[in-house]
Coordinates of C-alpha atoms in Angstrom, one line a residue:
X1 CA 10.0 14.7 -12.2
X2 CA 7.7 15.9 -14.9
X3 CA 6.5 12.4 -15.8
X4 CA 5.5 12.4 -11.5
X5 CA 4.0 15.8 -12.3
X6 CA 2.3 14.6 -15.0
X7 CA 0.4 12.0 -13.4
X8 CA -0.3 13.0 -10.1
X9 CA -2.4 15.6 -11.9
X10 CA -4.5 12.3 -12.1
X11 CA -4.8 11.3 -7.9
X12 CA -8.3 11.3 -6.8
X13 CA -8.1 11.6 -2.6
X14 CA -11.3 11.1 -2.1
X15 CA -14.0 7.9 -1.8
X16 CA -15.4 6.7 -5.5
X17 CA -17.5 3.3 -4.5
X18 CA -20.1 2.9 -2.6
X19 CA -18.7 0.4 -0.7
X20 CA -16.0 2.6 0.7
X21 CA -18.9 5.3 2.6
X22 CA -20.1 2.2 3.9
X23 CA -19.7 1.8 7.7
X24 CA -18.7 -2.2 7.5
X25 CA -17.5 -1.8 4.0
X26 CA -20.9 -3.2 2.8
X27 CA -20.1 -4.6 -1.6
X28 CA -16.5 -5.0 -0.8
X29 CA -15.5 -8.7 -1.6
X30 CA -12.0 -8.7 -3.0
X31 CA -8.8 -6.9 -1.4
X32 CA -5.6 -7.2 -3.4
X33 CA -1.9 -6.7 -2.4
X34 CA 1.3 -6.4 -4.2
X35 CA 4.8 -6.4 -3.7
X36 CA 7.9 -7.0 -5.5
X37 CA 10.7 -8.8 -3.3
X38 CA 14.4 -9.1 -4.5
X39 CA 16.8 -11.9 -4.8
X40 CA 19.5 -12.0 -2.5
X41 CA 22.4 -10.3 -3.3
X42 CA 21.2 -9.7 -7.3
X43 CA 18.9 -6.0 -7.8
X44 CA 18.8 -6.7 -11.2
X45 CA 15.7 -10.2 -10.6
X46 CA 12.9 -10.0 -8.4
X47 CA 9.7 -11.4 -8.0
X48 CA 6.7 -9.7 -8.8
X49 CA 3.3 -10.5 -6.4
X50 CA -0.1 -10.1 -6.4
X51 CA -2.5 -12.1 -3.9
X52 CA -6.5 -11.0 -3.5
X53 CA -8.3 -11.9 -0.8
X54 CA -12.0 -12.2 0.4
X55 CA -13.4 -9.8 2.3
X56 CA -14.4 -9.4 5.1
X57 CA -13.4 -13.2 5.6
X58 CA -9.8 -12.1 4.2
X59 CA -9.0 -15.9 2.5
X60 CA -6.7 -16.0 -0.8
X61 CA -8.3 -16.1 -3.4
X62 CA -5.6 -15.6 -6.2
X63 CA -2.2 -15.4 -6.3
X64 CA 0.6 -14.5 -8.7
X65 CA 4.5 -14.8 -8.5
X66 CA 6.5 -14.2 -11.5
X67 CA 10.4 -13.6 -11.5
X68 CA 10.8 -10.8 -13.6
X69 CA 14.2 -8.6 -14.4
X70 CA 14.0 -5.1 -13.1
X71 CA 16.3 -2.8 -15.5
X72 CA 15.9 0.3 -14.7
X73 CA 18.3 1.8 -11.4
X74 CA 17.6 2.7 -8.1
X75 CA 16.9 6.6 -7.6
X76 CA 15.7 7.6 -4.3
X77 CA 12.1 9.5 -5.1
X78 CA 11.4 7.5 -7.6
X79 CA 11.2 4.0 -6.9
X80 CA 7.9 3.7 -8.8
X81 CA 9.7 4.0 -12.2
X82 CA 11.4 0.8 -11.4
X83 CA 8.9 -1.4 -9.8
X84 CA 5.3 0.0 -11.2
X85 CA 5.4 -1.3 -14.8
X86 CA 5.4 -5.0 -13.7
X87 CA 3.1 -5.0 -11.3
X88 CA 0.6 -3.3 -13.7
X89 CA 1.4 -6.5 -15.8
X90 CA 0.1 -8.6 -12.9
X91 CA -2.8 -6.2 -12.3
X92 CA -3.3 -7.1 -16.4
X93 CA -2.9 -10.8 -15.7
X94 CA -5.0 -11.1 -13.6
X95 CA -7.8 -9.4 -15.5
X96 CA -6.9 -10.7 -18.6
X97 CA -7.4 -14.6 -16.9
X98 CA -10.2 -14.2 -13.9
X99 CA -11.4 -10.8 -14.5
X100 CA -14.3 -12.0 -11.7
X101 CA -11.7 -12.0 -9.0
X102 CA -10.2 -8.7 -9.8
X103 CA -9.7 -6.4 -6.6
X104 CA -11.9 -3.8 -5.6
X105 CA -8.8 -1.9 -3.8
X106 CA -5.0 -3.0 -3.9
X107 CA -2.9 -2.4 -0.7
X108 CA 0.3 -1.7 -1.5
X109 CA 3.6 -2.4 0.3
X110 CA 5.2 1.4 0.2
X111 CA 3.8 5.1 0.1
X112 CA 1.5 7.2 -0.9
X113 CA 0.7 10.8 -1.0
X114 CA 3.7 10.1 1.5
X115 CA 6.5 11.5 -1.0
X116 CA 8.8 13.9 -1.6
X117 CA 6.7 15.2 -4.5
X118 CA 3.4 14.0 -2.9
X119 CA 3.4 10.5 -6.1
X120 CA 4.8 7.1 -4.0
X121 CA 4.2 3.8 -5.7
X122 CA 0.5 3.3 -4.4
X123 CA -0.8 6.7 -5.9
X124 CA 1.1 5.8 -9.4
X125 CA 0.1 2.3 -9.7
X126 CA -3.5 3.6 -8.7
X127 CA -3.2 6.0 -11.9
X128 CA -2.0 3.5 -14.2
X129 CA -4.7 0.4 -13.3
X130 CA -7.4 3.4 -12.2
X131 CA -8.1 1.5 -9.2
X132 CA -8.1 2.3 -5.4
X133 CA -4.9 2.1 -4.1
X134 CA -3.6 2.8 -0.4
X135 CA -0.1 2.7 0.8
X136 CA 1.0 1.3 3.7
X137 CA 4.8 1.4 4.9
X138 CA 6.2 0.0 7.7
X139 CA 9.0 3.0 7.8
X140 CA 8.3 7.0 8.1
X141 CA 9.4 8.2 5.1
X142 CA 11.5 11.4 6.2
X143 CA 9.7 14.4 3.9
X144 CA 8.3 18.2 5.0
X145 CA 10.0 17.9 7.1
X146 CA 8.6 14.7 8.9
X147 CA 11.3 13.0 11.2
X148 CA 11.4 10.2 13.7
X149 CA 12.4 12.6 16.3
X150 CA 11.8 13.0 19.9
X151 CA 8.4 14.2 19.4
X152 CA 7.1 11.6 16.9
X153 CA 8.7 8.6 19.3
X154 CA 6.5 10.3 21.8
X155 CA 3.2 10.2 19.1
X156 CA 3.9 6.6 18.7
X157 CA 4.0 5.9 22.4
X158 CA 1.3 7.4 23.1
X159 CA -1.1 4.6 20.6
X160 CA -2.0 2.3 23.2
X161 CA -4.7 0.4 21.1
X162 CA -5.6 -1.1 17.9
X163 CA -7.0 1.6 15.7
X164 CA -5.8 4.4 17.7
X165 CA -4.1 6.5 15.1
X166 CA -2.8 10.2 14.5
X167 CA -2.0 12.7 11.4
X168 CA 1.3 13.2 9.4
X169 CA 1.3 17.0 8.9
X170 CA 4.3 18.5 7.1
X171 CA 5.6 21.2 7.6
X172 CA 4.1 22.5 4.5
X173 CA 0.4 22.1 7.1
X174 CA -0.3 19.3 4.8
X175 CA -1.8 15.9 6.2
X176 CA -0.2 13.6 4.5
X177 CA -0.6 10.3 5.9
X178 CA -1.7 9.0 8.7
X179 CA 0.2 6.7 11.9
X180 CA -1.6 3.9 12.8
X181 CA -1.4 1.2 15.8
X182 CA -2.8 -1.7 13.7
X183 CA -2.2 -4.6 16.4
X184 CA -2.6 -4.7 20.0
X185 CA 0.3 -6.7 20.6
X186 CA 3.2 -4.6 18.5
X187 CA 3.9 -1.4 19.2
X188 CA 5.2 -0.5 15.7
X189 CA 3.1 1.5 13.9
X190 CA 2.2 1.3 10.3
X191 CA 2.0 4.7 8.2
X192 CA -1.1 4.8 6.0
X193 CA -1.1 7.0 3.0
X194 CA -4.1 7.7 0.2
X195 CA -2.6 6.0 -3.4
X196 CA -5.7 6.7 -5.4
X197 CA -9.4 6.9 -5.7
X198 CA -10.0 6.5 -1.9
X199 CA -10.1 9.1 1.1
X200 CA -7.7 9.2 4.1
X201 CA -10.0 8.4 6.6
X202 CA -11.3 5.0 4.5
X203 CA -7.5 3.9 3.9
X204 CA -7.1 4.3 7.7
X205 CA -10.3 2.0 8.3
X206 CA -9.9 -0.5 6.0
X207 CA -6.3 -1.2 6.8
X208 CA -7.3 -1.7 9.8
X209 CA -10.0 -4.3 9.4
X210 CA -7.7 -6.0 7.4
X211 CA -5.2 -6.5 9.6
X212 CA -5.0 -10.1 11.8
X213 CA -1.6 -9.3 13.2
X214 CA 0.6 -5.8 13.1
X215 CA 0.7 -6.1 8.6
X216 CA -2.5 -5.9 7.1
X217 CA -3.3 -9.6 5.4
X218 CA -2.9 -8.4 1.7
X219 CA 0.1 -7.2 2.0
X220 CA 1.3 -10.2 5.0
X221 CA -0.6 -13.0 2.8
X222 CA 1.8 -11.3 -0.6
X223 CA 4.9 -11.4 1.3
X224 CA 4.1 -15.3 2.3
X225 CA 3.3 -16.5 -1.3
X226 CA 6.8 -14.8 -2.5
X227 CA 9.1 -17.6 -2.8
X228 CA 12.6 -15.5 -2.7
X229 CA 14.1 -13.4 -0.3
X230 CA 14.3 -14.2 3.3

């Protein structure tokens, strides 16, 4: 808890490129995505994943899969201390070997602000590479009191088209994320949360235009070039 403390002393929630106050996202070329996907049946190997893409075309244009062994246990709240050191080390990788295709903005396959103490994966991998992050779960996350009750079933229904979003306020008044119908065709929601160095409103959008089908092509394009799990 004090090491989340710590850090999240660090999250920036607001815009800091000039691509991101652009209307079309004018300067933004390269959109990364990570995950880390586990082996069947064994919590102790997985494989970490980073894939960029072009933007706005949205083609891979470098990808990353490396089994690594993940030691450290699962704690609810604090998932990042488990998975965030090696995806750094494919953030590092990455830069180390094609430093010209490193991404302007990672998306990442979890939470944000979206956390019991405000600090999900994307906002502490943001503060470790010091690059915009945005998380974007496929779940609610059940914090300030946030439920998928009557209410918020009602919310969800109520997005009848692509874009058509609306807030996350806790019970604390806090925004802290934001629902979004990403894909005509699905009626799930996604639930888009700042990480680091980007605003709420700029996560929302560029999620959005990055998104083909319901899951936004970083994060889809990461989960295709993993090669364990389902």
């Amino acid at each position: 808890r004090r090491e989340q403390a710590r850090l999240k002393a660090s999250v920036v929630e607001e815009d800091t490129e000039e691509w991101q106050k652009d209307p079309h996202f004018a300067g933004l070329e390269r959109v990364g995505g990570v995950d880390l996907s586990y082996i069947k049946g064994d919590e102790s190997r997985a494989c970490a994943s980073l894939v960029v893409l072009s933007y706005p075309a949205l083609e891979v244009l470098y990808q990353d899969c490396r089994m690594v062994a993940v030691t450290a246990p699962y704690v609810a709240g604090f998932l990042a201390f488990r998975e965030v050191a090696v995806l750094v080390e494919a953030v590092q990788r990455l830069q180390q070997e094609e430093p010209q295709l490193q991404p302007q903005v990672l998306l990442v396959d979890g939470n944000g602000l979206l956390h019991p103490r405000g600090f999900g994966t994307a906002c502490h991998l943001g503060v470790l590479t010091d690059l915009p992050c945005i998380g974007v779960a496929k779940n609610l996350l059940h914090v300030d009191g946030l439920a998928r009750d009557k209410l918020h079933k009602e919310q969800v229904r109520s997005l009848q088209m692509s874009g058509e979003t609306f807030p996350l306020t806790g019970t604390s008044g806090k925004v802290l994320g934001m629902v979004l119908r990403s894909y005509n065709n699905s009626s799930k929601p996604l639930y888009v949360s700042v990480g680091h160095r980007v605003s709420l409103d700029t996560a929302v959008r560029l999620v959005r235009a990055c998104c083909r089908f319901r899951i936004p092509e970083p994060i889809r394009q990461v989960r295709r070039h993993t090669w364990v799990g389902a």
